[in-house]
Amino acid sequence: MIEAGPQEKALLNSQGSQLLRKQLDRCSEGSFLLTTFPRPVTMEPMDQLDDEEGLPEKLVIKNQHFHEEREQPPRFAQPGSFEYEYARRWKALIEMEKQQQDQVDRDIKEAREKLEMEMEAARHEHQVMLMRQDWMRRQELRRMEELHNQVQKQKQLELRQEEERRCREEEMRRQQEETTRPQQEGFKGAFPDAREQEIRMGQMAMGGATGINNRGAMPPAPVPAGTPAPPGPATMMPSGTLGLTPPTTERFGQAATMEKIGAFGGTPPALNCAAPGAEFAPNKRRRY
């Protein structure tokens, strides 16, 4: 039984394997024609699989074209005839197509295997390149980390040296201060401060002036005749001994002189009062 399928192919079912082998040999040696068109049928063994499907001949739609193709029953072409000649040529073309298809399949298979090998080699090379790049990146990171550590160590060393230098300077300054402090204290004890000396002299001058004024307020004691007058305050207390400078104003000078003279009971000297415009030279006579 022949089962027709798409692409001008059909399945030939036989009851026995020996009969099928004989039919295969006859179709291979001769030219078996199914239709009026002199294109022979090629037969090849095929494994029967459960998923194979075909269309039985009894189910083929028998239209006008089918009847035209089947005007002559299936037969073998007679050698030397027109059908036989073109049937042989068709068989040669089919064989060449099969060989070329096999060659193409082999070429495609070889090309596929070659491409897979190249792809595997390229993939391996790419992985090696990635590993090399990763290794170089790690080396660069390690080098940068070492450089950073060196810089940090250098900075720490500089900071430590600076701290040690500062500590040495502080220690030297403290030792110098401890060395010079006793000398300064001894110098201050031997020579008091000028400000303190002025304050003490001012207090002494104020105390002396107060004592003199108190003595001047008392009544004068009787003085025997022929006894020289006692020395005045100017003689008793020269200005240089107290370290004070007497006032230079004439007005205050006269008042102080009169006060001192009255205190000691002496006769006040005559004041040199002259009229306005008079000349005060001793060798000049007054003009009237």
Coordinates of C-alpha atoms in Angstrom, one line a residue:
M1 CA 0.0 0.0 0.0
I2 CA 1.3 3.5 -0.9
E3 CA 0.7 6.4 1.4
A4 CA 1.1 9.7 -0.3
G5 CA 2.4 12.7 1.6
P6 CA 3.5 16.3 1.0
Q7 CA 6.6 17.2 -1.1
E8 CA 5.9 14.4 -3.6
K9 CA 6.9 11.7 -1.2
A10 CA 5.0 8.5 -0.3
L11 CA 5.3 5.5 2.0
L12 CA 5.2 2.0 0.7
N13 CA 3.9 -0.5 3.1
S14 CA 4.5 -4.2 2.5
Q15 CA 3.4 -7.4 4.3
G16 CA 6.9 -8.9 4.4
S17 CA 10.5 -7.7 4.5
Q18 CA 11.6 -10.0 1.7
L19 CA 9.0 -8.7 -0.7
L20 CA 9.9 -5.1 0.3
R21 CA 13.6 -5.8 -0.4
K22 CA 12.8 -7.2 -3.8
Q23 CA 10.6 -4.2 -4.7
L24 CA 13.4 -1.8 -3.5
D25 CA 15.9 -3.6 -5.8
R26 CA 13.7 -3.5 -8.8
C27 CA 12.9 0.3 -8.3
S28 CA 16.6 1.0 -7.9
E29 CA 17.6 -1.0 -11.0
G30 CA 14.7 0.1 -13.2
S31 CA 12.5 3.2 -13.5
F32 CA 9.1 2.9 -11.8
L33 CA 6.6 5.4 -13.0
L34 CA 3.4 6.3 -11.2
T35 CA 1.9 8.9 -13.5
T36 CA 2.1 9.8 -17.2
F37 CA 4.9 12.2 -16.4
P38 CA 8.2 10.4 -17.0
R39 CA 9.6 11.0 -13.5
P40 CA 10.5 7.8 -11.8
V41 CA 9.9 6.9 -8.2
T42 CA 12.9 6.5 -5.9
M43 CA 12.7 4.1 -3.0
E44 CA 14.9 3.9 0.1
P45 CA 14.5 2.0 3.4
M46 CA 12.9 4.0 6.2
D47 CA 12.5 3.1 9.8
Q48 CA 8.9 3.0 10.9
L49 CA 8.2 5.4 13.7
D50 CA 5.0 5.8 15.7
D51 CA 4.8 9.5 15.0
E52 CA 4.9 9.1 11.2
E53 CA 1.7 10.1 9.5
G54 CA 0.6 9.5 6.0
L55 CA -2.5 9.7 3.7
P56 CA -3.7 6.3 2.4
E57 CA -4.4 6.2 -1.3
K58 CA -8.0 5.5 -0.7
L59 CA -8.3 8.9 1.0
V60 CA -6.8 10.8 -1.9
I61 CA -9.2 13.2 -3.6
K62 CA -9.8 11.9 -7.0
N63 CA -10.4 15.0 -9.1
Q64 CA -10.0 15.6 -12.8
H65 CA -6.2 16.2 -12.5
F66 CA -5.9 12.9 -10.6
H67 CA -7.7 11.0 -13.3
E68 CA -5.5 12.7 -16.0
E69 CA -2.3 11.7 -14.2
R70 CA -3.6 8.2 -13.6
E71 CA -4.7 7.4 -17.2
Q72 CA -2.0 4.7 -17.3
P73 CA -1.5 2.3 -14.4
P74 CA 1.8 2.1 -12.5
R75 CA 4.4 0.4 -14.6
F76 CA 8.1 0.0 -15.4
A77 CA 9.5 1.9 -18.3
Q78 CA 10.7 -0.2 -21.2
P79 CA 14.4 0.1 -21.9
G80 CA 15.2 2.2 -25.0
S81 CA 11.9 4.0 -24.9
F82 CA 11.3 7.8 -24.4
E83 CA 10.0 7.3 -20.9
Y84 CA 13.0 5.2 -20.0
E85 CA 15.5 7.8 -21.2
Y86 CA 14.1 10.7 -19.3
A87 CA 13.4 8.5 -16.3
R88 CA 17.2 7.7 -16.2
R89 CA 18.1 11.4 -16.4
W90 CA 15.7 12.1 -13.6
K91 CA 17.2 9.4 -11.5
A92 CA 20.7 10.9 -12.1
L93 CA 19.5 14.3 -11.1
I94 CA 17.9 12.9 -8.0
E95 CA 21.1 11.1 -7.1
M96 CA 23.2 14.2 -7.7
E97 CA 20.8 16.2 -5.5
K98 CA 21.1 13.5 -2.8
Q99 CA 24.9 13.5 -3.0
Q100 CA 25.1 17.3 -2.9
Q101 CA 22.6 17.4 -0.1
D102 CA 24.8 14.9 1.8
Q103 CA 27.9 17.0 1.0
V104 CA 26.1 20.1 2.1
D105 CA 25.1 18.4 5.3
R106 CA 28.6 17.2 5.9
D107 CA 30.0 20.7 5.1
I108 CA 27.4 22.3 7.4
K109 CA 28.2 19.8 10.1
E110 CA 32.0 20.4 9.7
A111 CA 31.4 24.1 9.7
R112 CA 29.2 23.8 12.8
E113 CA 31.9 21.7 14.6
K114 CA 34.6 24.1 13.5
L115 CA 32.6 27.1 14.7
E116 CA 31.9 25.4 18.0
M117 CA 35.6 24.7 18.4
E118 CA 36.5 28.3 17.5
M119 CA 33.8 29.5 19.9
E120 CA 35.1 27.3 22.7
A121 CA 38.7 28.5 22.0
A122 CA 37.6 32.1 21.9
R123 CA 35.5 31.7 25.0
H124 CA 38.6 30.2 26.8
E125 CA 40.7 33.0 25.5
H126 CA 38.2 35.6 26.6
Q127 CA 38.0 34.0 30.1
V128 CA 41.8 34.1 30.2
M129 CA 41.8 37.8 29.2
L130 CA 39.2 38.6 31.8
M131 CA 41.3 36.8 34.4
R132 CA 44.4 38.7 33.3
Q133 CA 42.5 42.0 33.5
D134 CA 41.2 41.1 36.9
W135 CA 44.7 40.1 38.1
M136 CA 46.1 43.4 36.7
R137 CA 43.3 45.4 38.4
R138 CA 44.1 43.7 41.7
Q139 CA 47.8 44.3 41.3
E140 CA 47.0 48.0 40.6
L141 CA 44.7 48.2 43.6
R142 CA 47.4 46.5 45.8
R143 CA 50.0 48.9 44.5
M144 CA 47.8 51.9 45.2
E145 CA 47.0 50.6 48.7
E146 CA 50.7 50.1 49.4
L147 CA 51.4 53.6 48.2
H148 CA 48.6 55.0 50.4
N149 CA 50.0 53.1 53.4
Q150 CA 53.5 54.5 52.7
V151 CA 52.1 58.0 52.5
Q152 CA 50.2 57.5 55.8
K153 CA 53.3 56.1 57.5
Q154 CA 55.3 59.1 56.2
K155 CA 52.7 61.5 57.6
Q156 CA 52.6 59.8 60.9
L157 CA 56.3 59.9 61.1
E158 CA 56.4 63.6 60.3
L159 CA 53.7 64.2 62.9
R160 CA 55.6 62.2 65.5
Q161 CA 58.8 64.1 64.8
E162 CA 56.9 67.4 65.0
E163 CA 55.4 66.4 68.3
E164 CA 58.8 65.4 69.7
R165 CA 60.4 68.6 68.5
R166 CA 57.6 70.6 70.2
C167 CA 58.0 68.6 73.4
R168 CA 61.8 69.3 73.4
E169 CA 61.2 73.0 72.9
E170 CA 58.7 73.1 75.7
E171 CA 61.1 71.2 78.0
M172 CA 64.0 73.5 77.1
R173 CA 61.8 76.6 77.7
R174 CA 60.6 75.2 81.1
Q175 CA 64.2 74.5 82.1
Q176 CA 65.3 77.9 81.1
E177 CA 62.4 79.5 83.1
E178 CA 63.3 77.4 86.1
T179 CA 67.0 78.5 85.7
T180 CA 66.3 82.2 85.4
R181 CA 63.5 82.5 88.0
P182 CA 65.9 82.4 91.1
Q183 CA 68.1 85.0 89.5
Q184 CA 65.2 87.3 88.9
E185 CA 63.9 86.9 92.4
G186 CA 67.3 87.7 93.9
F187 CA 67.6 90.7 91.7
K188 CA 64.2 92.0 92.8
G189 CA 65.1 91.4 96.5
A190 CA 68.3 93.4 96.2
F191 CA 66.9 96.2 94.1
P192 CA 63.3 97.1 94.9
D193 CA 61.1 98.4 92.2
A194 CA 61.4 102.1 91.2
R195 CA 57.6 102.5 91.7
E196 CA 57.8 101.0 95.2
Q197 CA 60.7 103.4 96.0
E198 CA 58.8 106.4 94.8
I199 CA 55.7 105.4 96.9
R200 CA 57.8 105.0 100.0
M201 CA 59.6 108.3 99.5
G202 CA 56.2 110.1 99.0
Q203 CA 54.9 108.6 102.2
M204 CA 58.1 109.7 104.1
A205 CA 57.8 113.3 102.6
M206 CA 54.1 113.5 103.6
G207 CA 54.9 112.3 107.2
G208 CA 57.8 114.9 107.5
A209 CA 55.7 117.8 106.3
T210 CA 53.0 116.9 108.8
G211 CA 55.4 116.9 111.8
I212 CA 56.9 120.3 110.8
N213 CA 53.5 121.9 110.5
N214 CA 52.5 120.6 114.0
R215 CA 55.6 122.1 115.5
G216 CA 55.0 125.4 113.8
A217 CA 51.5 125.7 115.4
M218 CA 53.0 125.5 118.9
P219 CA 54.1 128.9 120.6
P220 CA 57.7 129.7 120.1
A221 CA 60.1 129.1 123.0
P222 CA 62.0 132.0 124.6
V223 CA 65.3 132.5 122.9
P224 CA 68.2 134.0 124.9
A225 CA 69.9 137.1 123.6
G226 CA 72.8 136.5 121.4
T227 CA 71.7 133.0 120.4
P228 CA 71.7 132.5 116.7
A229 CA 68.5 131.8 115.0
P230 CA 67.7 128.1 114.4
P231 CA 68.1 126.8 110.9
G232 CA 65.0 127.0 108.7
P233 CA 63.2 124.1 107.2
A234 CA 65.1 124.5 104.1
T235 CA 68.3 123.9 106.0
M236 CA 67.0 121.1 108.1
M237 CA 65.4 119.2 105.2
P238 CA 67.1 119.8 101.9
S239 CA 65.1 118.9 98.9
G240 CA 67.7 116.5 97.7
T241 CA 67.4 114.2 100.7
L242 CA 63.7 113.5 100.2
G243 CA 63.9 113.0 96.5
L244 CA 61.2 115.7 95.9
T245 CA 61.4 118.6 93.6
P246 CA 60.2 122.0 95.2
P247 CA 57.6 123.9 93.2
T248 CA 59.0 126.5 90.9
T249 CA 56.0 128.9 91.0
E250 CA 56.9 132.2 92.7
R251 CA 53.5 132.7 94.3
F252 CA 53.5 129.3 96.0
G253 CA 57.1 129.8 96.9
Q254 CA 56.5 133.1 98.7
A255 CA 53.5 131.6 100.6
A256 CA 55.5 128.7 101.8
T257 CA 58.3 130.9 102.9
M258 CA 56.0 133.1 104.9
E259 CA 54.3 130.1 106.5
K260 CA 57.7 128.7 107.5
I261 CA 58.9 132.1 108.9
G262 CA 55.7 132.5 110.9
A263 CA 56.0 129.1 112.3
F264 CA 59.5 129.6 113.7
G265 CA 58.7 133.2 115.0
G266 CA 61.0 135.1 112.7
T267 CA 60.4 138.5 111.2
P268 CA 58.9 138.3 107.7
P269 CA 61.0 140.0 105.1
A270 CA 59.6 143.0 103.3
L271 CA 57.9 142.2 100.1
N272 CA 59.2 143.8 97.0
C273 CA 56.0 145.3 95.8
A274 CA 56.3 148.0 93.2
A275 CA 54.0 149.9 91.1
P276 CA 53.1 148.7 87.7
G277 CA 55.8 149.5 85.2
A278 CA 58.5 149.9 87.8
E279 CA 62.0 148.4 87.3
F280 CA 63.0 145.9 89.8
A281 CA 66.8 146.1 89.4
P282 CA 68.6 146.9 92.8
N283 CA 70.7 149.7 91.3
K284 CA 67.7 151.6 89.9
R285 CA 65.9 154.4 91.6
R286 CA 62.2 154.7 91.6
R287 CA 60.7 157.3 89.3
Y288 CA 57.9 159.5 90.5

